[in-house]
Coordinates of C-alpha atoms and ligand atoms in Angstrom, one line a residue:
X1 CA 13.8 98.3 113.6
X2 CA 10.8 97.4 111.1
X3 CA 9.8 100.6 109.7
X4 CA 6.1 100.7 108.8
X5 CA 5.1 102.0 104.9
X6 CA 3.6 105.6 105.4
X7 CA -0.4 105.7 104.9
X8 CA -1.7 105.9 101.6
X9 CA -2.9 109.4 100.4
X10 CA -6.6 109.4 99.4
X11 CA -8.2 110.6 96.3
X12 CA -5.2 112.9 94.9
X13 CA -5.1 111.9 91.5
X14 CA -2.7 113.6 90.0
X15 CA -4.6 114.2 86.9
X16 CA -4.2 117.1 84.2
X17 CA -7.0 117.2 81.3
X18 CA -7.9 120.2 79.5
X19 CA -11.9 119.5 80.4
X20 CA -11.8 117.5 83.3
X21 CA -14.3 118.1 85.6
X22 CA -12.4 118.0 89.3
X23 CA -16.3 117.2 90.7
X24 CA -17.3 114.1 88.7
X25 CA -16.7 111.2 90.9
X26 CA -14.6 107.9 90.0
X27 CA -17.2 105.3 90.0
X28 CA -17.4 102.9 87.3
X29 CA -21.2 102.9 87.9
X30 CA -21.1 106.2 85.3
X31 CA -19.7 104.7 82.8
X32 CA -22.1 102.3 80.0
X33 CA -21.2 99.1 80.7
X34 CA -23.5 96.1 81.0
X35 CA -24.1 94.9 84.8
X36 CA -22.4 92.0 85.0
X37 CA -19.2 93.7 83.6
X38 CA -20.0 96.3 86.9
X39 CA -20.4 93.5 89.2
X40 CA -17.1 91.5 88.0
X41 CA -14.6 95.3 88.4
X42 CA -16.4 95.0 92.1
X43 CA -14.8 91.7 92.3
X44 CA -11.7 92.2 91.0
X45 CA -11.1 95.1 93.4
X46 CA -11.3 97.9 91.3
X47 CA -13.3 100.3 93.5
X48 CA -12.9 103.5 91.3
X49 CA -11.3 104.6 87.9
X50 CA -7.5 105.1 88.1
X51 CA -7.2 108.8 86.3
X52 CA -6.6 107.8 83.0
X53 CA -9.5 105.4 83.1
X54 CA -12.0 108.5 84.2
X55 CA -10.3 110.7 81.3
X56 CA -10.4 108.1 78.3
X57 CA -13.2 105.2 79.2
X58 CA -15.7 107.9 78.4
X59 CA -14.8 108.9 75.4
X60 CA -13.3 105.4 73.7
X61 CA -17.0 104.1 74.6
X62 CA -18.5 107.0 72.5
X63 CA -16.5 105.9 70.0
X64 CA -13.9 108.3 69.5
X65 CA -10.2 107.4 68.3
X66 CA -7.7 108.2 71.3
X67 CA -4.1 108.9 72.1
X68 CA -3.7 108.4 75.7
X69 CA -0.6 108.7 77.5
X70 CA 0.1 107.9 81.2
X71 CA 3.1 106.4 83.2
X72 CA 3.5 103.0 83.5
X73 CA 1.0 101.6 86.2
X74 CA -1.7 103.8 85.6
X75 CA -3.9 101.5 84.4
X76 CA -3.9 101.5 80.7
X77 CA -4.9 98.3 80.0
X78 CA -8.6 97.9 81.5
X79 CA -8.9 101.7 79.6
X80 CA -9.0 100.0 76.6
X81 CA -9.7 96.8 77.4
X82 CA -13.4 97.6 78.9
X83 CA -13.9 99.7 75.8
X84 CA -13.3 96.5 73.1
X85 CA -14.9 94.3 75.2
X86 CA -18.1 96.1 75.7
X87 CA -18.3 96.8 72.0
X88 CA -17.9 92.7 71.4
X89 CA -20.2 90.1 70.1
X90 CA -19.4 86.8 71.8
X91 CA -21.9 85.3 69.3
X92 CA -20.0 86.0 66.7
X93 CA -16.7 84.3 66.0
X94 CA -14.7 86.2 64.2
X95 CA -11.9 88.2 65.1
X96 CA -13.2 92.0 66.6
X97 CA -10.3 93.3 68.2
X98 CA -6.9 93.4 68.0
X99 CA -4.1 94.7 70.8
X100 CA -0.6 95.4 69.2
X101 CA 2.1 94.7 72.0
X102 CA 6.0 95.2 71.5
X103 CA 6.8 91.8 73.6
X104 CA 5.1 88.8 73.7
X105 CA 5.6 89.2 77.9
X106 CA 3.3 92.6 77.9
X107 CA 1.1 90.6 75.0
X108 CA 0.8 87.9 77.8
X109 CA 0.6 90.2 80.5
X110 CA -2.9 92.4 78.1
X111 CA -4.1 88.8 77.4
X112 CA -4.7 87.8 81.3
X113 CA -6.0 91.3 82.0
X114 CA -8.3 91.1 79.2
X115 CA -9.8 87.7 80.2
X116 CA -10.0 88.7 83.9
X117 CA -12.0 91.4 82.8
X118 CA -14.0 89.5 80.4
X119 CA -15.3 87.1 83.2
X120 CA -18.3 88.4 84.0
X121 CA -19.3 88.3 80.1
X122 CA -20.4 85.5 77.7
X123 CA -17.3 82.9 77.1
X124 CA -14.8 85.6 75.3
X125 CA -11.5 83.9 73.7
X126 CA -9.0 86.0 73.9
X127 CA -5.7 84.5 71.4
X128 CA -2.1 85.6 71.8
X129 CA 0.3 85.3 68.8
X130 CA 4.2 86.2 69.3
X131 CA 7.1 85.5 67.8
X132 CA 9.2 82.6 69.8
X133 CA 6.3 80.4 69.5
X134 CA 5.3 77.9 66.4
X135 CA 2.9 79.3 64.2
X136 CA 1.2 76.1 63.4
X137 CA -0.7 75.6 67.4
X138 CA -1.6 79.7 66.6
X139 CA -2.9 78.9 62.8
X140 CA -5.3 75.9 64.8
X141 CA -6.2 78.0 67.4
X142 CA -7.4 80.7 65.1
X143 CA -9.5 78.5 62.9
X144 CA -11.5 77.7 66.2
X145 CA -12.6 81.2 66.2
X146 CA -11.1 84.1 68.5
X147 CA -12.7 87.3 69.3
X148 CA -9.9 89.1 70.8
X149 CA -6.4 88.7 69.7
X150 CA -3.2 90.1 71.1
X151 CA 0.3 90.1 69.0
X152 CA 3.2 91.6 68.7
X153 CA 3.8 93.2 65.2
X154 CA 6.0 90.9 63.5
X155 CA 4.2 87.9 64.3
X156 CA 0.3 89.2 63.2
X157 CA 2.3 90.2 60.0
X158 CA 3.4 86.7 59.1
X159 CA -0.3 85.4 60.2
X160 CA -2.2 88.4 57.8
X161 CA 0.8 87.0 55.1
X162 CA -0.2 83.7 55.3
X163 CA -3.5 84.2 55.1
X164 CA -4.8 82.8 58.7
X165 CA -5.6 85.9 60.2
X166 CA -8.7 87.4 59.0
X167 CA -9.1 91.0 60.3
X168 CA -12.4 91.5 58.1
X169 CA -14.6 91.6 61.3
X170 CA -12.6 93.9 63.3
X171 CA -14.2 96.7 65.6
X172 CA -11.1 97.9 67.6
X173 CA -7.6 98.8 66.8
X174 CA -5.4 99.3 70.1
X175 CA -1.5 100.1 69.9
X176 CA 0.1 99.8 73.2
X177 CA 2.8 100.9 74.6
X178 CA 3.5 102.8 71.2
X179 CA 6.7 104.5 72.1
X180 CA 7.8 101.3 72.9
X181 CA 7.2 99.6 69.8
X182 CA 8.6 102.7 67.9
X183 CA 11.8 102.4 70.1
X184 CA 12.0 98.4 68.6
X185 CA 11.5 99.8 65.0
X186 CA 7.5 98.4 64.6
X187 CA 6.4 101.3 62.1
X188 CA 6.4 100.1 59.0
X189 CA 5.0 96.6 60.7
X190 CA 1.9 98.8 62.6
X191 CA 1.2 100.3 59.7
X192 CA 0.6 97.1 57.4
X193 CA -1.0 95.9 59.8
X194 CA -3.3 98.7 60.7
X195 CA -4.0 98.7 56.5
X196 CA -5.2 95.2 56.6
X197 CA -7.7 96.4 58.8
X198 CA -11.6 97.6 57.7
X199 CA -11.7 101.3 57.8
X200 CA -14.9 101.8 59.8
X201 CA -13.1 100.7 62.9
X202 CA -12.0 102.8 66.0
X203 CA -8.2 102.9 66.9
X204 CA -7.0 103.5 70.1
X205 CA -3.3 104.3 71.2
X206 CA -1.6 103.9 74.1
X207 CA 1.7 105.4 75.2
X208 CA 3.8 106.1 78.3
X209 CA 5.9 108.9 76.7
X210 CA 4.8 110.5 73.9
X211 CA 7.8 110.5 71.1
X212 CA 7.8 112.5 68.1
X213 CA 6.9 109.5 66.1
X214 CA 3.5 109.0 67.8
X215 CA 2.7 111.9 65.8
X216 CA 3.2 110.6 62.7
X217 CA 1.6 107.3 63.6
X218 CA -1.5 108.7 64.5
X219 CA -1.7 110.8 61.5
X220 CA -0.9 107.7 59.5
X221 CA -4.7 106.4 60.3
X222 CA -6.0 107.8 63.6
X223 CA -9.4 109.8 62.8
X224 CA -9.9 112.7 64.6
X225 CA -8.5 111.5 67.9
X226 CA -8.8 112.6 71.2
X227 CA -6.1 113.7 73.0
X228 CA -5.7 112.6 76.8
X229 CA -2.4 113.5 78.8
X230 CA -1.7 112.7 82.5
X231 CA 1.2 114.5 83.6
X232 CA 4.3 112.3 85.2
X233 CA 3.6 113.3 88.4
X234 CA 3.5 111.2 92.0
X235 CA 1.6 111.9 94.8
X236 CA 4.3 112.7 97.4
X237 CA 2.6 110.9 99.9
X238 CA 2.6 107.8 98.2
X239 CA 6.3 107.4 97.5
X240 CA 8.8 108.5 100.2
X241 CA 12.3 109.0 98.7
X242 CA 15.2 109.1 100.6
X243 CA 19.0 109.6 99.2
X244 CA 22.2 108.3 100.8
X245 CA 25.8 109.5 100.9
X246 CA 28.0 106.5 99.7
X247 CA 31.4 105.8 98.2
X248 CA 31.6 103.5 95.2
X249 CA 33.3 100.5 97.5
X250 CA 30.2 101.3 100.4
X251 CA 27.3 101.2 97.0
X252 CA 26.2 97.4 97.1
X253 CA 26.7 96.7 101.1
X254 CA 24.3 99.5 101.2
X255 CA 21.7 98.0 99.5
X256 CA 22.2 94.6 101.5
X257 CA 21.7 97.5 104.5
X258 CA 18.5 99.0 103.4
X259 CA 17.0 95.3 103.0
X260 CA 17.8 94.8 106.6
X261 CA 16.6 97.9 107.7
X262 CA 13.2 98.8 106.3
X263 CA 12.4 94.6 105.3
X264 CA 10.5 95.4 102.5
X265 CA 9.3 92.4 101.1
X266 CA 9.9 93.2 97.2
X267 CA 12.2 95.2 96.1
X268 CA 13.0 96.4 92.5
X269 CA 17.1 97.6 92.5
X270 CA 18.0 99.1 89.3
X271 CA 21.6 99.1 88.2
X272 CA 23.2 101.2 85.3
X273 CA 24.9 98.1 83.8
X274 CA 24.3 94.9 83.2
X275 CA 27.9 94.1 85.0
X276 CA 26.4 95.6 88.0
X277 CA 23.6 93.6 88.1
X278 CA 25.6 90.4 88.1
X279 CA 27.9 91.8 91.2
X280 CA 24.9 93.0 93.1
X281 CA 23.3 89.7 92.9
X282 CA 26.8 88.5 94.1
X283 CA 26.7 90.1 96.9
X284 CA 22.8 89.7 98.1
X285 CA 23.0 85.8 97.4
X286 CA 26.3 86.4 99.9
X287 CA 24.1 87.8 102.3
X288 CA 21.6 85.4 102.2
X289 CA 19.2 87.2 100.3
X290 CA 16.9 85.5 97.7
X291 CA 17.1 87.6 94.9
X292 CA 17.1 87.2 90.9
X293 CA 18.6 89.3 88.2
X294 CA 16.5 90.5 84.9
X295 CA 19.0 90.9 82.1
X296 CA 18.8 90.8 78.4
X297 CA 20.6 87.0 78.3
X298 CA 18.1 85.1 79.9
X299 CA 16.4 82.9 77.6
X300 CA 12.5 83.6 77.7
X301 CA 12.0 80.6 79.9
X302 CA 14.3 82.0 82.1
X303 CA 13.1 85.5 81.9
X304 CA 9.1 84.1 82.9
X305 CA 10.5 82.3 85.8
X306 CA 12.0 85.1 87.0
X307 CA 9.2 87.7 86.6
X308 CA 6.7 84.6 87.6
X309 CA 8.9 84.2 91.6
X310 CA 9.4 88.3 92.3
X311 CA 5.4 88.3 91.3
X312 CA 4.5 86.1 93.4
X313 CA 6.7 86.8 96.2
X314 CA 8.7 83.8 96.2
X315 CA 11.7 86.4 95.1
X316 CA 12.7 89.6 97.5
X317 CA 14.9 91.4 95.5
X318 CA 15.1 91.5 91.4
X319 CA 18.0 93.4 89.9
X320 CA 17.7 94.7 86.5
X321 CA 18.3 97.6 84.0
X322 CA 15.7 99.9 83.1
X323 CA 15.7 98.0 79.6
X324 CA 15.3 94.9 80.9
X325 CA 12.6 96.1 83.5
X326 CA 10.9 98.0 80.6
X327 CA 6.7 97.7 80.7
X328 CA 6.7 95.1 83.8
X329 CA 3.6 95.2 85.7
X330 CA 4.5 94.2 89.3
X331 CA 2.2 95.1 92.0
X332 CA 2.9 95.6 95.6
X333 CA 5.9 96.3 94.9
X334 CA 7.2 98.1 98.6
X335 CA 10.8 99.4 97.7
X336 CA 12.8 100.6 94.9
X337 CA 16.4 101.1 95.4
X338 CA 18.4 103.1 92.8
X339 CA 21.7 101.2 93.1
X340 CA 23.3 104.4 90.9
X341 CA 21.1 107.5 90.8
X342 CA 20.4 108.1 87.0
X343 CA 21.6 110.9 85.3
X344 CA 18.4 111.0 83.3
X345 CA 15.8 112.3 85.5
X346 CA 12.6 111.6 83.4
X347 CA 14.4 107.7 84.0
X348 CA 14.4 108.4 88.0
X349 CA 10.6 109.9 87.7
X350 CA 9.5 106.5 86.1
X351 CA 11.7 103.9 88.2
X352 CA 10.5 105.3 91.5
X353 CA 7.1 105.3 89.9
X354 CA 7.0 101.4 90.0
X355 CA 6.5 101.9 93.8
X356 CA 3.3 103.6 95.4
X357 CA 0.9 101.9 92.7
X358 CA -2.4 102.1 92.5
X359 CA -3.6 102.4 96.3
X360 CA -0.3 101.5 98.1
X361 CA 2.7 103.5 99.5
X362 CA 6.1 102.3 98.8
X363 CA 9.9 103.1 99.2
X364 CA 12.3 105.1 96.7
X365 CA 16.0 105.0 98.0
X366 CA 18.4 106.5 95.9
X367 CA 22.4 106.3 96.8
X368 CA 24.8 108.8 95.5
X369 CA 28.5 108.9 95.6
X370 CA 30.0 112.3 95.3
X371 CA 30.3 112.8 91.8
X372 CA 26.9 112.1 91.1
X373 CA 25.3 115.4 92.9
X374 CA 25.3 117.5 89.8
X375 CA 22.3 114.3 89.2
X376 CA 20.8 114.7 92.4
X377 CA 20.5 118.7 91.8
X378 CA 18.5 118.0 88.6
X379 CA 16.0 115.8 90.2
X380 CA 15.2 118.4 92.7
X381 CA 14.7 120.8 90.4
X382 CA 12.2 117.9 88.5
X383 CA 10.8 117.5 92.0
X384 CA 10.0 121.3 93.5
X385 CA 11.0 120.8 96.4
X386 CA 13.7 119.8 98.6
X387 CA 14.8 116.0 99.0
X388 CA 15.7 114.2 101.8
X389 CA 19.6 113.1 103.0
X390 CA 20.0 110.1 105.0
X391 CA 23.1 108.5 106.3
X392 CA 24.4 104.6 105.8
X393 CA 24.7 105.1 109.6
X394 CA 21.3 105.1 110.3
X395 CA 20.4 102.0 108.8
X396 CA 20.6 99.0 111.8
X397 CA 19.9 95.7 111.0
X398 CA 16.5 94.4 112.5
X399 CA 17.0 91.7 115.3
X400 CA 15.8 88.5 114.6
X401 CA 15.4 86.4 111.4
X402 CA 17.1 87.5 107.9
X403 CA 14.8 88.7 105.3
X404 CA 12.8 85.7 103.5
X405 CA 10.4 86.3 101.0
X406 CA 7.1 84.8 102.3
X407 CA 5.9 82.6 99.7
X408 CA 8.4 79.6 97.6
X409 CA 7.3 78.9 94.1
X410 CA 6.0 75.5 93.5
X411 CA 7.1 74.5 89.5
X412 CA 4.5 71.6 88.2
X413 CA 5.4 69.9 84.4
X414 CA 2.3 70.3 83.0
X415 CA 0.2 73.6 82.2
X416 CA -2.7 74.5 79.9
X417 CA -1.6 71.6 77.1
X418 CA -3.0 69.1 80.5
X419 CA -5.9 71.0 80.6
X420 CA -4.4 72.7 84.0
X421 CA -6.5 75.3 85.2
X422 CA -5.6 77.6 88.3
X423 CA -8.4 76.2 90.2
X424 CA -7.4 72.8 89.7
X425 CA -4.2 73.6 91.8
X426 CA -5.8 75.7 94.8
X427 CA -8.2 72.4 94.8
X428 CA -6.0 70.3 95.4
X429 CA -3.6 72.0 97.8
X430 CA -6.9 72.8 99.4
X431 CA -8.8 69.8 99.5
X432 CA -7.2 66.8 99.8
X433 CA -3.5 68.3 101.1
X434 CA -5.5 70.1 103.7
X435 CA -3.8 73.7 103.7
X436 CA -5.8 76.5 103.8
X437 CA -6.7 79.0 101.0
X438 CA -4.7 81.7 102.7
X439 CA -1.4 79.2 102.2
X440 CA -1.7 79.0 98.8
X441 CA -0.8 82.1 96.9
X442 CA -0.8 83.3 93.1
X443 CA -1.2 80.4 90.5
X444 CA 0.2 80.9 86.8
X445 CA -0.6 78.2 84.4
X446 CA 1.5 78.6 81.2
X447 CA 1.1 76.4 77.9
X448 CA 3.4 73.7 79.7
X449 CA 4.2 74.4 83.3
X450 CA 2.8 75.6 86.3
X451 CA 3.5 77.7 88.8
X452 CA 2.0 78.0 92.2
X453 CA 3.1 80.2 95.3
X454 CA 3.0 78.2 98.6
X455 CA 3.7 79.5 102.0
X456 CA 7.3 79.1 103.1
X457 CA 6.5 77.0 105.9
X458 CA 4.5 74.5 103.9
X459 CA 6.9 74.6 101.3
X460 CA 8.0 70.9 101.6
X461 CA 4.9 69.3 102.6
X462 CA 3.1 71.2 99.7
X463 CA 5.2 69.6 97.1
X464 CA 5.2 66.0 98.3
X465 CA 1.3 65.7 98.5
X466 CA 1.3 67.7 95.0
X467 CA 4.0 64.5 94.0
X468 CA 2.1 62.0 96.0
X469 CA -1.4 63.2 94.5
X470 CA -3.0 64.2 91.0
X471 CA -4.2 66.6 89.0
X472 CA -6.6 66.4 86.6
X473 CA -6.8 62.4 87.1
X474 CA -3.1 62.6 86.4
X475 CA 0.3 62.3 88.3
X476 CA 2.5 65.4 88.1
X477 CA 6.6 65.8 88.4
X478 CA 6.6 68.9 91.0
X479 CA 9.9 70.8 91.6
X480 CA 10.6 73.3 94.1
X481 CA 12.2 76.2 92.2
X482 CA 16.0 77.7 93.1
X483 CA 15.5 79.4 96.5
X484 CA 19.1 80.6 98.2
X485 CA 17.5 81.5 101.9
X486 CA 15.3 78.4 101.9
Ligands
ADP501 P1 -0.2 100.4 82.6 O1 -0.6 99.6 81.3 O2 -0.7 101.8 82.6 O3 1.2 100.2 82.9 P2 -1.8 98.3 83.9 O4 -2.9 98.3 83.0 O5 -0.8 97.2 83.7 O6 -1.0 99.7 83.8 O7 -2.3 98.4 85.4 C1 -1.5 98.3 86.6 C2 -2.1 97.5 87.7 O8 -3.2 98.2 88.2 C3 -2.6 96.2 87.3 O9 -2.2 95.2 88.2 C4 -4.1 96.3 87.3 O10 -4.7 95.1 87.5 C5 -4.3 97.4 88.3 N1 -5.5 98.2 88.1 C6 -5.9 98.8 86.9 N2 -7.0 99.5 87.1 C7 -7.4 99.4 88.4 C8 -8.4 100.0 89.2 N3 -9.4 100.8 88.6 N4 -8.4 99.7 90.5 C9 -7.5 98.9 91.0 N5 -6.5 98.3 90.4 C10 -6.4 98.6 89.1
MG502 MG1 0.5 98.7 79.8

């Protein structure tokens, strides 16, 4: 049986603001930004404000400091984003804003949201600088001038240190994901840094949960902020959660059960333990399944590659913890499976919120073994209401072919240092290769590599005319990357 997702709720923002006004409508069009900025958001997709957008775009534009707190997927990034970029200057060249990030993946992750939203403005450069990287390429790029630049803590410290960051010209100050970079120990580190910037300057912080240490951050050189606050809260609609009976020996068949049941084509299974994650994956490879594990050992590399294949939709199922699967920013994401219901229920609130984003509905299945009710009795409380049981027995596998994720990543040696652009790729798949655009799925172009989402019927074909052909006047070494149900 192929179970359709349930039909998206419309306009129920679950939104909670001391003065918001339940009438005003969601339009971008109210807010003052310039036309073209208007005419790119239409582009992009983004029809209407997400909540927190509608409660903090209007007042970071007027200026104000903010402390904004909303779950993860809410949209926090264009909320301050659109603010810094519409106070910019792209004829000057100097350094006006700068985004503090706790990893250099969300720091990558702000940077290509940033420039997305830049596109319909003047040519914006927007800089990242992380640790894990050399600092020499960064100290070259910033002497070619960078308006925007998003770091993580340690690194902009050793840049201000050194002397080749010059925060003189600065306009905006955004922390995000502040709880996070509080959990990592960034205080001190925010705070130099925040001293080394001009005073006149507005300062805007970003947060998922709201820690007793945000507090003392803000009072540390926040003026007179504003205080926005979207309560956790899903639109019931959006997510449907179902809970299953099992015994510890019946936990990871199951989830191989559910994939074959409902076919959703990624899937986000948290496990408790890292150990977990390594027998789970055991046992979907078994199956046939292609799925990938996000653990704390990988090596960056390795951790991109994986986040760059379940993005794309080259991966069905990624495993992980909720460290490792801290801040990621996946969407259509249709299913997430707790492999072990948490005992922490503000945890279970925020895993299940990773389905149901933005305007899609999505999956939350949840299996318990017997001594894990007391759990299951707290998140019903959490809920207010009563949650649903389902039995293993149900769950039939679906006639036909096993689950394959649609698309297979494409890996190309050469990236942004070969002048790579995204474009470049979909024109040559396109053009000379002959497939058609709708073959040819999401493109990442990193410093060195690049990786392009093909079809996985054209898989093969796709990477011998890549081999066979050029890009950018040059030949390129292609590789398909590790696919188990290929
Ligand atoms: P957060 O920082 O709150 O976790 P993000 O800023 O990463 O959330 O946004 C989550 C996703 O929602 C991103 O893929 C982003 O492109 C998308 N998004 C943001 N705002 C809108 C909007 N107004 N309409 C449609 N999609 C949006
Ligand atoms: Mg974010």
């Amino acid at each position: 049986m192929n179970t359709a997702l349930p039909a998206t709720a419309k306009d129920a923002p679950a939104t909670e603001r001391a003065d918001a006004d339940p009438a005003s409508s969601l339009s971008f069009d109210q807010l003052p930004l310039a036309p073209a900025t208007l005419a790119n958001l239409q582009q992009l997709g983004y029809r209407q404000m997400t909540p927190i957008q509608a409660a903090s775009l209007p007042p970071a534009l007027a200026g104000h400091d903010l402390i904004a707190q909303a779950k993860t997927g809410s949209g926090k990034t264009a909320a301050f984003a659109l603010c810094l970029l519409a106070k910019l200057n792209p004829r000057r060249f100097a350094v006006q804003a700068l985004v503090l990030c706790p990893t250099r993946e969300l720091a990558d992750q702000v940077a290509q949201e940033i420039r997305r939203l830049a596109r319909g403005a003047d040519n914006i450069k927007v800089l990242t600088l992380c640790g894990g990287s050399t600092m020499r390429p960064q100290m070259s790029s910033l002497e070619h001038g960078a308006h925007v630049v998003v770091g993580t803590p340690g690194r902009i410290m050793d840049h201000l240190q050194r002397g080749s960051l010059d925060l003189a010209a600065l306009d905006t100050l955004v922390l995000d994901e502040a709880d996070r970079m509080l959990d990592m120990g960034f205080f001190d580190d925010i705070v130099t840094v925040a001293k080394a910037c001009p005073r006149e300057r507005q300062t805007l912080l970003f947060s998922a949960t709201y820690p007793e240490g945000i507090a003392s951050l803000s009072r540390a050189f926040l003026r007179q902020p504003q205080q926005i606050t979207l309560l956790e809260q899903h639109e019931p609609a959006k997510i449907r959660q179902r809970f299953y009976e099992v015994t510890s020996d019946q936990r990871l068949a199951a989830v191989a059960l559910l994939l074959k049941h409902y076919r959703p084509v990624s899937t986000l299974a948290f496990c408790n333990t890292r150990q977990q994650c390594r027998d789970l994956l055991e046992v979907l490879r078994a199956e046939g399944f292609v799925a990938l594990a996000l653990h704390g050992e990988l090596e960056q590399r390795e951790r991109d590659q994986v986040l760059v294949q379940f993005a794309n939709r080259s991966c069905s199922v990624l495993v992980a913890t909720d460290v490792a699967a801290r801040g990621l920013d996946i969407d259509q994401l249709e299913a997430v499976i707790n492999v072990d219901v948490t005992p922490d229920t503000e945890v279970h609130v925020h895993r299940i919120g990773r389905t149901g984003r933005v305007d899609q509905a999505g999956w939350a299945f949840s299996l318990v073994s017997g001594n894990q009710m007391a759990r299951v009795d707290n998140i019903e409380k959490a809920l207010g209401h009563e949650i649903e049981w389902h039995c293993l027995s149900e769950l039939q596998t679906a006639p036909g072919k096993p689950l394959a994720p649609p698309m297979v990543t494409l890996l190309i040696l050469g990236g942004r240092k070969e002048k790579i652009r995204p474009g470049d790729v979909l024109g040559a798949l396109t053009g000379e290769a002959g497939f058609s655009k709708e073959q040819v799925g999401k493109i990442n172009v990193t410093d060195s590599t690049t990786y392009v989402a093909v079809a996985r019927g054209i898989a093969r074909e796709a990477l011998r005319k890549l081999s066979a052909g050029t890009l950018k006047g040059k030949k390129v070494k292609v590789h398909l990357l590790q696919d188990k149900a290929g």
